[in-house]
Amino acid sequence: MTADQYSSLCIGVTGLNANDNPGPGIAVIRALKAGLGNGIRIVGLSYESMEPGIYMHELVDKTYQIPYPTAGTAALVERLEYIQEKEHLDLIIPNFDSELYNFIRIGPQLQQMGIKTFLPSHGQLALRDKINLGDFGRKHGFNIPADYKLYTIDDLKKATDELMFPLMIKGKFYEAYAAYTMDQAVKSFHQLGAAWGYPVIAQQLIRGTEINIAALGDGNGANISIIPMRKLYITDKGKAWAGVTIEDPKLIALADNFARATNWRGGYELEIMCDADDNLFILEINPRFPAWIYLTAAAGQNQPEALVKMAFGETLTPFTEYQVGKLFIRYSWDHVVDIADFQQISALGEL
């Protein structure tokens, strides 16, 4: 495709929430506009009426609500067929872990509609799942903290005996809390199980420096882009509220090893802990762009832009350089909109 063709694309983007645990959608859109120009049309795909991106009209041209992932693929396809009739989407970029299974499954149907994606396979998705992460690490030689799958309180008691306090209690899809006592562990277990289902994961707590790596795999065992970031400010939910790009060949090698082991296709994020002995532990592998993905564009490797070009079959030369010392600081402000907009998206499912 030519630059003019890319600049006229219509792209659907999920993950429009921008609260204290933000979705990647807004950052993805900012990166797309920075790389492809403001002429692209962005169609937001939301799950709830209070997702702030719905009302950010300078970034999102039109928003449609789509069914929750639990509604299944038939409901999703039906809704996307309706949206496609109106919008003529060229590409969809899903940004939530919990929705990826459905979007991967309906890939052939999306292709028939004229909608492209650039996503991992179900097999790749399962490899890095929190419940499989320990087995994956042992098979491929990655350092993974010891973990325990929790279905009941008895499981939690066994995990605390084995892992000892403090430990991390993690939701199946999102959220994680440090537990220093049994009361804290029980509270987190019930809270995360109710929110995300079971199993909940108990994981050995590794102390050190928190580092995240945003990368883009080509599906053939290589990365097109790798950007490591050290967290400078972390929220109580463990989310980076500030971070800086860093240079470390070991981090690049770790991401390259992951791509070779999985043939990963699409964006992903490695959550790393570097301990006092400089050992790198993989805490989580998120199967999509992180919420701080705009930093990759600012540092010189625009990963969302590159994903779009790969989705359309363009062969890209892997990036080799980026700007070290690029700092992001997340902030919030009150975005004032008319109540009529909220009523319209709530009642009609589109705005």
Short mmCIF file of C-alpha atoms in Angstrom, two decimals:
data_model
loop_
_atom_site.label_atom_id
_atom_site.label_comp_id
_atom_site.label_asym_id
_atom_site.label_seq_id
_atom_site.Cartn_x
_atom_site.Cartn_y
_atom_site.Cartn_z
CA MET A 1 0.00 0.00 0.00
CA THR A 2 1.08 3.57 -0.61
CA ALA A 3 1.32 6.27 2.06
CA ASP A 4 -1.92 7.79 0.73
CA GLN A 5 -3.72 4.45 1.04
CA TYR A 6 -2.56 3.98 4.63
CA SER A 7 -3.65 7.51 5.51
CA SER A 8 -7.23 6.79 4.44
CA LEU A 9 -7.70 3.55 6.38
CA CYS A 10 -10.65 2.93 8.71
CA ILE A 11 -9.40 1.13 11.83
CA GLY A 12 -11.43 -0.33 14.70
CA VAL A 13 -9.81 -0.13 18.14
CA THR A 14 -10.90 -1.58 21.50
CA GLY A 15 -9.60 -0.74 24.98
CA LEU A 16 -10.97 2.81 25.27
CA ASN A 17 -11.03 2.91 29.05
CA ALA A 18 -8.59 5.41 30.54
CA ASN A 19 -8.96 5.11 34.31
CA ASP A 20 -6.30 4.24 36.91
CA ASN A 21 -5.97 0.86 35.14
CA PRO A 22 -6.07 2.14 31.56
CA GLY A 23 -6.60 0.11 28.44
CA PRO A 24 -4.15 0.46 25.55
CA GLY A 25 -6.71 1.81 23.07
CA ILE A 26 -6.11 5.55 23.41
CA ALA A 27 -2.33 5.12 23.26
CA VAL A 28 -2.67 2.88 20.20
CA ILE A 29 -4.81 5.51 18.47
CA ARG A 30 -2.33 8.28 19.27
CA ALA A 31 0.48 6.19 17.80
CA LEU A 32 -1.56 5.38 14.68
CA LYS A 33 -2.31 9.05 14.06
CA ALA A 34 1.33 9.98 14.66
CA GLY A 35 2.50 7.38 12.15
CA LEU A 36 -0.26 7.29 9.52
CA GLY A 37 -1.62 10.83 9.77
CA ASN A 38 -4.81 12.36 11.08
CA GLY A 39 -6.65 11.32 7.91
CA ILE A 40 -7.25 7.79 9.21
CA ARG A 41 -10.73 7.10 10.55
CA ILE A 42 -10.84 5.57 14.02
CA VAL A 43 -13.88 3.55 15.04
CA GLY A 44 -13.97 2.84 18.74
CA LEU A 45 -15.33 -0.52 19.90
CA SER A 46 -16.45 -0.21 23.52
CA TYR A 47 -17.97 -2.46 26.15
CA GLU A 48 -19.23 0.14 28.63
CA SER A 49 -20.75 3.62 28.29
CA MET A 50 -18.24 5.17 30.71
CA GLU A 51 -15.10 4.40 28.70
CA PRO A 52 -13.52 7.87 28.31
CA GLY A 53 -12.26 7.24 24.79
CA ILE A 54 -15.86 7.20 23.55
CA TYR A 55 -16.08 10.92 24.21
CA MET A 56 -12.61 11.92 22.96
CA HIS A 57 -13.84 12.99 19.54
CA GLU A 58 -10.48 14.44 18.51
CA LEU A 59 -9.16 10.85 18.55
CA VAL A 60 -12.22 8.65 17.99
CA ASP A 61 -14.51 9.43 15.06
CA LYS A 62 -17.34 7.04 15.92
CA THR A 63 -17.91 4.47 18.67
CA TYR A 64 -20.04 1.35 18.73
CA GLN A 65 -20.67 -0.86 21.72
CA ILE A 66 -19.89 -4.54 21.16
CA PRO A 67 -20.94 -7.58 23.23
CA TYR A 68 -18.87 -8.68 26.20
CA PRO A 69 -16.55 -11.59 25.41
CA THR A 70 -18.74 -13.90 27.50
CA ALA A 71 -21.54 -13.43 24.94
CA GLY A 72 -19.55 -15.59 22.52
CA THR A 73 -18.44 -15.31 18.92
CA ALA A 74 -21.85 -15.42 17.23
CA ALA A 75 -22.97 -12.24 18.99
CA LEU A 76 -19.66 -10.55 18.18
CA VAL A 77 -19.86 -11.45 14.49
CA GLU A 78 -23.44 -10.22 14.25
CA ARG A 79 -22.53 -6.88 15.78
CA LEU A 80 -19.42 -6.46 13.63
CA GLU A 81 -21.44 -7.22 10.48
CA TYR A 82 -23.74 -4.34 11.40
CA ILE A 83 -20.78 -2.04 12.06
CA GLN A 84 -19.06 -3.09 8.84
CA GLU A 85 -22.11 -2.18 6.76
CA LYS A 86 -21.83 1.38 8.07
CA GLU A 87 -18.10 1.90 8.47
CA HIS A 88 -16.23 -0.37 6.01
CA LEU A 89 -13.49 -1.20 8.48
CA ASP A 90 -10.12 -2.16 7.01
CA LEU A 91 -8.55 -3.47 10.23
CA ILE A 92 -9.37 -4.16 13.87
CA ILE A 93 -6.80 -3.93 16.67
CA PRO A 94 -8.13 -5.65 19.84
CA ASN A 95 -6.43 -4.51 23.05
CA PHE A 96 -7.86 -6.62 25.88
CA ASP A 97 -6.59 -10.06 26.89
CA SER A 98 -10.10 -11.35 27.55
CA GLU A 99 -11.40 -10.55 24.05
CA LEU A 100 -8.54 -12.03 22.06
CA TYR A 101 -9.83 -15.60 22.03
CA ASN A 102 -13.02 -14.51 20.26
CA PHE A 103 -11.28 -12.19 17.81
CA ILE A 104 -8.79 -14.89 16.86
CA ARG A 105 -11.57 -17.43 16.40
CA ILE A 106 -13.57 -15.19 14.06
CA GLY A 107 -10.49 -14.19 12.04
CA PRO A 108 -11.66 -16.02 8.87
CA GLN A 109 -15.10 -14.41 9.09
CA LEU A 110 -13.53 -10.98 9.54
CA GLN A 111 -11.37 -11.66 6.49
CA GLN A 112 -14.51 -12.45 4.47
CA MET A 113 -15.96 -9.11 5.59
CA GLY A 114 -12.82 -7.34 4.37
CA ILE A 115 -11.43 -6.74 7.87
CA LYS A 116 -7.83 -7.60 8.58
CA THR A 117 -6.21 -8.43 11.94
CA PHE A 118 -2.67 -9.25 13.02
CA LEU A 119 -3.03 -11.57 15.99
CA PRO A 120 -1.38 -14.63 17.54
CA SER A 121 -2.92 -18.07 17.20
CA HIS A 122 -4.92 -19.74 19.96
CA GLY A 123 -1.91 -21.99 20.60
CA GLN A 124 0.40 -19.02 21.02
CA LEU A 125 -2.15 -17.32 23.26
CA ALA A 126 -2.34 -20.37 25.53
CA LEU A 127 1.45 -20.78 25.84
CA ARG A 128 1.87 -17.52 27.79
CA ASP A 129 -1.33 -17.75 29.81
CA LYS A 130 -0.73 -17.17 33.52
CA ILE A 131 -1.84 -20.70 34.32
CA ASN A 132 0.69 -22.11 31.83
CA LEU A 133 3.53 -19.64 32.33
CA GLY A 134 5.54 -21.81 34.72
CA ASP A 135 5.48 -24.79 32.35
CA PHE A 136 6.38 -22.55 29.42
CA GLY A 137 9.36 -21.12 31.29
CA ARG A 138 10.69 -24.53 32.30
CA LYS A 139 10.39 -25.84 28.74
CA HIS A 140 12.19 -22.91 27.12
CA GLY A 141 14.68 -21.92 29.82
CA PHE A 142 13.08 -18.68 31.05
CA ASN A 143 13.21 -17.65 34.70
CA ILE A 144 9.62 -17.68 36.00
CA PRO A 145 8.70 -17.14 39.67
CA ALA A 146 7.23 -20.20 41.35
CA ASP A 147 3.43 -20.18 41.19
CA TYR A 148 0.38 -22.06 42.36
CA LYS A 149 -3.09 -22.31 40.78
CA LEU A 150 -5.86 -21.49 43.24
CA TYR A 151 -9.40 -22.79 42.98
CA THR A 152 -10.26 -23.02 46.68
CA ILE A 153 -9.13 -21.63 50.03
CA ASP A 154 -7.45 -24.97 50.70
CA ASP A 155 -5.33 -24.38 47.59
CA LEU A 156 -4.42 -20.96 48.95
CA LYS A 157 -3.30 -22.45 52.26
CA LYS A 158 -1.11 -24.98 50.45
CA ALA A 159 0.36 -22.19 48.30
CA THR A 160 1.27 -20.04 51.28
CA ASP A 161 2.96 -23.02 52.95
CA GLU A 162 5.01 -23.63 49.83
CA LEU A 163 5.71 -20.10 48.59
CA MET A 164 5.76 -18.30 51.95
CA PHE A 165 4.79 -14.67 52.53
CA PRO A 166 4.93 -12.20 50.94
CA LEU A 167 3.51 -13.41 47.65
CA MET A 168 1.49 -12.05 44.74
CA ILE A 169 -2.16 -12.94 44.19
CA LYS A 170 -3.07 -12.47 40.51
CA GLY A 171 -6.31 -12.43 38.58
CA LYS A 172 -6.76 -14.78 35.63
CA PHE A 173 -6.75 -11.86 33.19
CA TYR A 174 -5.98 -8.66 35.11
CA GLU A 175 -4.98 -7.19 38.47
CA ALA A 176 -2.49 -8.37 41.05
CA TYR A 177 -2.02 -7.65 44.74
CA ALA A 178 0.83 -8.28 47.14
CA ALA A 179 -0.22 -10.29 50.17
CA TYR A 180 1.79 -10.17 53.40
CA THR A 181 -0.71 -12.02 55.59
CA MET A 182 -3.27 -14.78 55.18
CA ASP A 183 -6.12 -12.30 55.64
CA GLN A 184 -4.79 -10.19 52.75
CA ALA A 185 -4.32 -13.29 50.60
CA VAL A 186 -7.87 -14.53 51.27
CA LYS A 187 -9.36 -11.11 50.49
CA SER A 188 -7.44 -10.86 47.19
CA PHE A 189 -8.34 -14.45 46.28
CA HIS A 190 -12.07 -13.80 46.65
CA GLN A 191 -11.90 -10.38 44.99
CA LEU A 192 -9.96 -11.54 41.93
CA GLY A 193 -11.92 -14.77 41.57
CA ALA A 194 -15.19 -12.85 41.55
CA ALA A 195 -13.86 -10.34 39.03
CA TRP A 196 -12.03 -12.60 36.55
CA GLY A 197 -12.91 -16.20 37.34
CA TYR A 198 -10.74 -19.13 38.39
CA PRO A 199 -8.06 -20.16 38.78
CA VAL A 200 -6.52 -17.27 40.67
CA ILE A 201 -2.73 -17.40 40.66
CA ALA A 202 -0.43 -17.24 43.67
CA GLN A 203 3.09 -16.30 42.60
CA GLN A 204 6.40 -16.03 44.43
CA LEU A 205 7.22 -12.36 45.05
CA ILE A 206 10.51 -11.36 43.44
CA ARG A 207 12.04 -8.12 44.68
CA GLY A 208 14.01 -5.87 42.37
CA THR A 209 13.63 -3.39 39.53
CA GLU A 210 10.45 -3.58 37.46
CA ILE A 211 10.97 -3.46 33.70
CA ASN A 212 8.48 -3.86 30.87
CA ILE A 213 9.29 -4.70 27.27
CA ALA A 214 6.93 -3.80 24.42
CA ALA A 215 7.61 -5.86 21.30
CA LEU A 216 6.09 -6.73 17.95
CA GLY A 217 6.54 -10.25 16.58
CA ASP A 218 6.38 -11.03 12.86
CA GLY A 219 4.90 -14.52 13.27
CA ASN A 220 8.03 -16.21 11.95
CA GLY A 221 10.23 -16.18 15.05
CA ALA A 222 11.57 -12.63 14.86
CA ASN A 223 10.72 -9.25 16.37
CA ILE A 224 10.21 -6.17 14.25
CA SER A 225 10.52 -3.87 17.27
CA ILE A 226 11.63 -4.12 20.91
CA ILE A 227 11.42 -1.23 23.39
CA PRO A 228 12.39 -1.82 27.07
CA MET A 229 11.04 0.57 29.71
CA ARG A 230 11.91 0.85 33.41
CA LYS A 231 9.01 1.76 35.68
CA LEU A 232 9.60 4.95 37.63
CA TYR A 233 6.22 5.32 39.32
CA ILE A 234 3.85 2.45 40.03
CA THR A 235 0.21 2.59 41.11
CA ASP A 236 -1.30 0.42 43.83
CA LYS A 237 -2.48 -1.89 41.03
CA GLY A 238 1.09 -2.31 39.80
CA LYS A 239 0.59 -0.18 36.69
CA ALA A 240 3.35 2.08 35.39
CA TRP A 241 2.35 5.73 35.81
CA ALA A 242 5.77 6.88 34.68
CA GLY A 243 8.62 5.12 32.91
CA VAL A 244 11.75 5.67 30.86
CA THR A 245 13.24 3.82 27.90
CA ILE A 246 16.46 2.03 28.80
CA GLU A 247 19.23 0.18 26.97
CA ASP A 248 20.24 -3.33 27.99
CA PRO A 249 21.26 -6.06 25.49
CA LYS A 250 19.98 -8.74 27.88
CA LEU A 251 16.45 -7.36 27.60
CA ILE A 252 16.60 -7.34 23.82
CA ALA A 253 17.92 -10.91 23.86
CA LEU A 254 15.11 -12.00 26.19
CA ALA A 255 12.43 -10.67 23.83
CA ASP A 256 14.17 -12.25 20.85
CA ASN A 257 14.28 -15.60 22.66
CA PHE A 258 10.56 -15.34 23.38
CA ALA A 259 9.77 -14.62 19.73
CA ARG A 260 11.87 -17.59 18.61
CA ALA A 261 10.24 -19.90 21.15
CA THR A 262 6.70 -18.95 20.18
CA ASN A 263 6.75 -17.51 16.62
CA TRP A 264 4.65 -14.76 18.15
CA ARG A 265 2.48 -12.79 15.73
CA GLY A 266 1.47 -9.29 16.84
CA GLY A 267 2.15 -7.02 19.76
CA TYR A 268 3.04 -8.28 23.22
CA GLU A 269 4.50 -7.10 26.52
CA LEU A 270 6.95 -8.86 28.83
CA GLU A 271 6.68 -7.83 32.48
CA ILE A 272 10.12 -8.37 34.00
CA MET A 273 11.68 -8.20 37.45
CA CYS A 274 15.45 -7.76 37.62
CA ASP A 275 16.65 -9.00 41.02
CA ALA A 276 19.70 -7.94 43.02
CA ASP A 277 21.85 -10.50 41.19
CA ASP A 278 20.79 -9.10 37.80
CA ASN A 279 18.64 -12.14 37.01
CA LEU A 280 15.65 -11.46 34.78
CA PHE A 281 12.35 -13.05 35.85
CA ILE A 282 9.30 -12.99 33.57
CA LEU A 283 6.32 -12.16 35.77
CA GLU A 284 3.71 -12.00 33.00
CA ILE A 285 3.42 -12.03 29.23
CA ASN A 286 0.60 -9.84 27.98
CA PRO A 287 -0.62 -10.84 24.50
CA ARG A 288 -1.26 -7.31 23.18
CA PHE A 289 0.12 -3.79 23.25
CA PRO A 290 0.54 -2.24 26.72
CA ALA A 291 -1.15 0.99 27.79
CA TRP A 292 2.20 2.81 27.50
CA ILE A 293 2.63 1.83 23.83
CA TYR A 294 2.74 5.45 22.64
CA LEU A 295 6.23 5.61 24.17
CA THR A 296 7.43 3.31 21.36
CA ALA A 297 6.37 5.91 18.81
CA ALA A 298 8.02 8.69 20.79
CA ALA A 299 11.23 6.67 21.02
CA GLY A 300 11.39 6.06 17.26
CA GLN A 301 9.79 2.63 16.82
CA ASN A 302 6.06 3.11 16.24
CA GLN A 303 4.79 -0.39 16.92
CA PRO A 304 1.05 0.19 16.18
CA GLU A 305 1.96 1.75 12.83
CA ALA A 306 4.24 -1.19 12.04
CA LEU A 307 1.49 -3.68 12.97
CA VAL A 308 -0.89 -2.02 10.51
CA LYS A 309 1.65 -2.31 7.68
CA MET A 310 2.36 -5.96 8.51
CA ALA A 311 -1.38 -6.71 8.57
CA PHE A 312 -1.51 -5.51 4.96
CA GLY A 313 1.34 -7.79 3.95
CA GLU A 314 4.20 -5.33 3.95
CA THR A 315 7.59 -6.83 4.79
CA LEU A 316 9.34 -4.59 7.30
CA THR A 317 12.99 -4.37 8.21
CA PRO A 318 13.35 -4.80 11.99
CA PHE A 319 14.07 -1.63 13.91
CA THR A 320 17.57 -1.54 15.41
CA GLU A 321 17.70 1.84 17.14
CA TYR A 322 15.54 3.82 19.54
CA GLN A 323 15.96 6.83 21.79
CA VAL A 324 17.11 5.91 25.28
CA GLY A 325 15.96 8.23 28.07
CA LYS A 326 12.51 8.99 26.64
CA LEU A 327 10.27 9.48 29.66
CA PHE A 328 6.50 9.19 29.86
CA ILE A 329 4.41 10.51 32.72
CA ARG A 330 0.74 9.55 32.73
CA TYR A 331 -1.76 12.13 33.93
CA SER A 332 -5.51 12.58 34.21
CA TRP A 333 -7.87 15.45 33.62
CA ASP A 334 -11.60 16.04 33.73
CA HIS A 335 -13.03 15.58 30.24
CA VAL A 336 -16.36 17.40 30.17
CA VAL A 337 -19.04 16.20 27.74
CA ASP A 338 -22.78 16.62 27.34
CA ILE A 339 -25.03 14.14 29.12
CA ALA A 340 -26.80 13.64 25.78
CA ASP A 341 -23.70 11.83 24.47
CA PHE A 342 -23.76 9.44 27.38
CA GLN A 343 -27.48 8.82 26.92
CA GLN A 344 -27.02 8.13 23.23
CA ILE A 345 -24.25 5.55 23.62
CA SER A 346 -26.15 3.94 26.50
CA ALA A 347 -29.46 3.75 24.68
CA LEU A 348 -28.44 3.21 21.05
CA GLY A 349 -25.03 1.57 21.43
CA GLU A 350 -23.27 4.03 19.15
CA LEU A 351 -22.05 7.61 19.20
#
